């Protein structure tokens, strides 16, 4: 008798095709202003208040966003390459059909964000705050993350490929089809919320002590 393995749904992310973009001046970006089909090269937005700004079918090639206030901003069908932001402020922002590549972020404040069909590639992130965020179809590919906080988040079809996360926080998260197999995983907080995740056999063995501690089990030789 063969054991039937549950099917794991992978993130559904379409290729991003940006055609007919116009070169635009980053200095013209303003809070609560929509930007469409624009290409921004070497944009330095550090320290600016761009709350509620919208970007649709846009491209950033080189972006400085340290302490840029992007609260409630919207990124739709947008590519961001070579972004740098020791502190990235984007609480309650919206991200749909977005590709982020070759970027470095320190503290990422994206609590209560809405993230759908997003791919993050070849990037390094320190502390990522996605508390109470809604995540659908999210892929981290070849990324290093120091700490990933998914407390109270709702996540579906999230996966990691060739990634490393030193610590992941899952307290009170609601997870479905969250695939951790492509992840070199350090510590996990919120073991009771791991329902809906998929781990490899090796990961399960590595987490044995954590599982035992959570369940109050004493392991002795």
Coordinates of C-alpha atoms in Angstrom, one line a residue:
X1 CA 0.0 0.0 0.0
X2 CA 1.5 3.4 -1.0
X3 CA 1.1 6.5 1.1
X4 CA -0.5 9.3 -0.7
X5 CA 1.3 12.5 -0.2
X6 CA -0.7 15.8 0.1
X7 CA -0.3 18.1 -2.9
X8 CA 1.5 21.3 -2.3
X9 CA 0.4 24.3 -4.3
X10 CA 3.2 26.4 -5.6
X11 CA 3.0 30.2 -5.9
X12 CA 1.3 31.3 -9.1
X13 CA 3.4 34.1 -10.5
X14 CA 3.2 35.3 -14.1
X15 CA 6.2 36.7 -15.9
X16 CA 6.4 40.5 -15.7
X17 CA 6.5 42.2 -19.1
X18 CA 7.0 45.9 -19.2
X19 CA 6.8 47.5 -22.6
X20 CA 6.8 51.1 -23.8
X21 CA 8.1 52.7 -20.6
X22 CA 8.9 56.4 -20.5
X23 CA 12.0 57.7 -18.7
X24 CA 10.8 59.8 -15.8
X25 CA 12.3 62.1 -13.2
X26 CA 12.2 60.6 -9.7
X27 CA 11.9 64.2 -8.4
X28 CA 8.4 64.3 -9.7
X29 CA 7.2 61.5 -7.5
X30 CA 4.8 62.8 -4.9
X31 CA 2.6 61.5 -2.1
X32 CA -0.8 60.3 -3.1
X33 CA 0.1 60.6 -6.8
X34 CA -0.2 57.8 -9.4
X35 CA 2.6 57.0 -11.7
X36 CA 2.0 54.8 -14.8
X37 CA 4.4 53.2 -17.4
X38 CA 7.4 55.1 -16.0
X39 CA 11.0 54.1 -15.7
X40 CA 13.1 55.6 -12.9
X41 CA 16.8 55.2 -13.1
X42 CA 19.0 55.9 -10.1
X43 CA 16.1 57.2 -8.1
X44 CA 17.1 58.7 -4.7
X45 CA 13.9 58.9 -2.6
X46 CA 15.6 58.7 0.8
X47 CA 13.9 60.5 3.6
X48 CA 10.9 61.6 1.5
X49 CA 7.2 61.3 2.4
X50 CA 5.6 59.4 -0.5
X51 CA 2.6 58.0 1.5
X52 CA -0.2 56.8 -0.7
X53 CA 1.9 57.0 -3.9
X54 CA 0.9 54.6 -6.7
X55 CA 3.1 52.8 -9.3
X56 CA 1.6 50.8 -12.1
X57 CA 3.7 49.2 -14.9
X58 CA 6.8 51.0 -13.6
X59 CA 10.4 50.1 -13.3
X60 CA 13.1 51.2 -10.8
X61 CA 16.7 50.6 -11.9
X62 CA 18.7 51.6 -8.9
X63 CA 16.7 52.9 -5.9
X64 CA 17.7 54.5 -2.6
X65 CA 14.7 54.3 -0.2
X66 CA 16.2 54.7 3.2
X67 CA 13.6 56.1 5.6
X68 CA 11.3 56.8 2.6
X69 CA 7.7 56.9 3.9
X70 CA 5.7 54.6 1.7
X71 CA 2.8 54.0 4.0
X72 CA -0.3 52.9 2.0
X73 CA 1.7 53.0 -1.3
X74 CA 0.7 50.7 -4.2
X75 CA 3.0 48.8 -6.5
X76 CA 1.3 47.0 -9.3
X77 CA 3.1 45.3 -12.3
X78 CA 6.4 46.9 -11.2
X79 CA 10.0 45.8 -11.2
X80 CA 12.6 47.0 -8.7
X81 CA 16.2 46.3 -9.2
X82 CA 19.2 47.2 -7.0
X83 CA 17.2 48.8 -4.2
X84 CA 19.0 49.9 -1.0
X85 CA 17.1 50.7 2.2
X86 CA 18.6 50.3 5.6
X87 CA 15.1 51.2 6.9
X88 CA 12.2 50.5 4.5
X89 CA 8.8 52.0 5.7
X90 CA 5.8 50.5 3.7
X91 CA 3.2 49.6 6.3
X92 CA -0.3 48.8 4.9
X93 CA 1.1 49.0 1.3
X94 CA -0.1 46.9 -1.6
X95 CA 2.2 44.8 -3.9
X96 CA 0.8 42.9 -6.9
X97 CA 2.7 41.4 -9.7
X98 CA 6.0 42.8 -8.5
X99 CA 9.6 41.6 -9.0
X100 CA 12.3 42.7 -6.6
X101 CA 15.9 41.7 -7.6
X102 CA 19.5 42.2 -6.4
X103 CA 18.4 44.4 -3.5
X104 CA 19.5 45.1 0.1
X105 CA 17.0 45.9 2.9
X106 CA 17.6 46.4 6.6
X107 CA 14.5 46.8 8.7
X108 CA 11.5 46.2 6.5
X109 CA 8.2 47.6 8.0
X110 CA 5.5 46.0 5.9
X111 CA 3.0 45.1 8.6
X112 CA -0.6 44.8 7.4
X113 CA 0.5 44.9 3.8
X114 CA -1.3 43.1 1.0
X115 CA 1.2 41.1 -1.1
X116 CA 0.1 39.1 -4.1
X117 CA 2.1 37.5 -6.9
X118 CA 5.5 38.8 -5.8
X119 CA 9.0 37.4 -6.5
X120 CA 12.1 38.5 -4.5
X121 CA 15.3 37.3 -6.1
X122 CA 19.0 37.5 -5.0
X123 CA 18.4 39.9 -2.2
X124 CA 19.5 40.3 1.4
X125 CA 17.1 41.4 4.1
X126 CA 17.7 41.9 7.8
X127 CA 14.4 42.1 9.8
X128 CA 11.2 41.7 7.8
X129 CA 8.0 42.7 9.6
X130 CA 5.0 41.2 7.9
X131 CA 2.8 41.1 10.9
X132 CA -0.9 40.8 10.1
X133 CA -0.1 40.9 6.4
X134 CA -2.0 39.1 3.7
X135 CA 0.4 37.1 1.5
X136 CA -0.6 35.2 -1.6
X137 CA 1.7 33.7 -4.2
X138 CA 5.0 34.9 -2.8
X139 CA 8.4 33.4 -3.8
X140 CA 11.8 34.2 -2.2
X141 CA 14.6 33.0 -4.5
X142 CA 18.2 32.9 -3.5
X143 CA 17.6 35.3 -0.6
X144 CA 19.2 35.7 2.9
X145 CA 16.9 36.9 5.7
X146 CA 18.0 37.5 9.2
X147 CA 14.5 37.4 10.8
X148 CA 11.1 37.0 9.2
X149 CA 8.1 37.9 11.3
X150 CA 4.8 36.5 10.0
X151 CA 2.9 36.8 13.3
X152 CA -0.8 36.9 12.7
X153 CA -0.2 36.9 9.0
X154 CA -2.5 35.1 6.5
X155 CA -0.2 33.3 4.0
X156 CA -1.1 31.1 1.1
X157 CA 1.2 29.6 -1.6
X158 CA 4.4 31.0 -0.2
X159 CA 7.7 29.3 -1.1
X160 CA 11.5 29.6 -0.7
X161 CA 14.1 28.5 -3.2
X162 CA 17.8 28.3 -2.2
X163 CA 17.2 30.7 0.7
X164 CA 18.5 31.1 4.3
X165 CA 16.4 32.4 7.2
X166 CA 18.1 32.7 10.6
X167 CA 14.8 33.0 12.5
X168 CA 11.1 32.8 11.6
X169 CA 8.3 33.9 13.8
X170 CA 4.9 32.3 13.1
X171 CA 2.9 33.3 16.2
X172 CA -0.9 33.1 15.5
X173 CA -0.3 33.0 11.8
X174 CA -2.8 31.3 9.4
X175 CA -0.8 29.3 6.8
X176 CA -1.8 27.3 3.8
X177 CA 0.6 25.7 1.3
X178 CA 3.7 27.4 2.8
X179 CA 6.6 25.5 1.5
X180 CA 9.8 25.7 3.6
X181 CA 11.7 22.9 1.9
X182 CA 14.0 25.3 -0.1
X183 CA 15.0 27.0 3.1
X184 CA 18.1 26.7 5.3
X185 CA 16.1 27.3 8.5
X186 CA 17.4 28.4 11.9
X187 CA 15.1 28.9 14.8
X188 CA 11.2 28.8 14.7
X189 CA 8.9 30.7 17.0
X190 CA 5.2 29.8 17.1
X191 CA 5.4 26.1 16.6
X192 CA 1.6 25.8 17.2
X193 CA 1.0 27.8 14.0
X194 CA 3.1 25.6 11.7
X195 CA 0.0 23.8 10.5
X196 CA -0.2 24.4 6.7
X197 CA 3.6 24.4 6.2
X198 CA 5.7 21.8 4.4
X199 CA 9.2 20.8 5.6
X200 CA 11.7 18.3 4.4
X201 CA 12.7 15.2 6.4
X202 CA 16.0 16.8 7.2
X203 CA 14.4 20.0 8.4
X204 CA 12.0 17.9 10.6
X205 CA 15.0 16.1 12.1
X206 CA 16.8 19.4 12.7
X207 CA 13.7 20.8 14.4
X208 CA 13.2 17.8 16.7
X209 CA 14.5 19.5 19.8
X210 CA 12.2 22.5 19.1
X211 CA 9.2 20.3 18.6
X212 CA 9.9 18.4 21.8
X213 CA 10.3 21.5 23.8
X214 CA 7.0 22.9 22.4
X215 CA 5.2 19.6 23.3
X216 CA 6.9 19.3 26.7
X217 CA 8.7 16.1 25.7
X218 CA 12.0 15.2 27.3
X219 CA 14.4 13.4 24.9
X220 CA 17.2 11.3 26.5
X221 CA 19.7 8.8 25.2

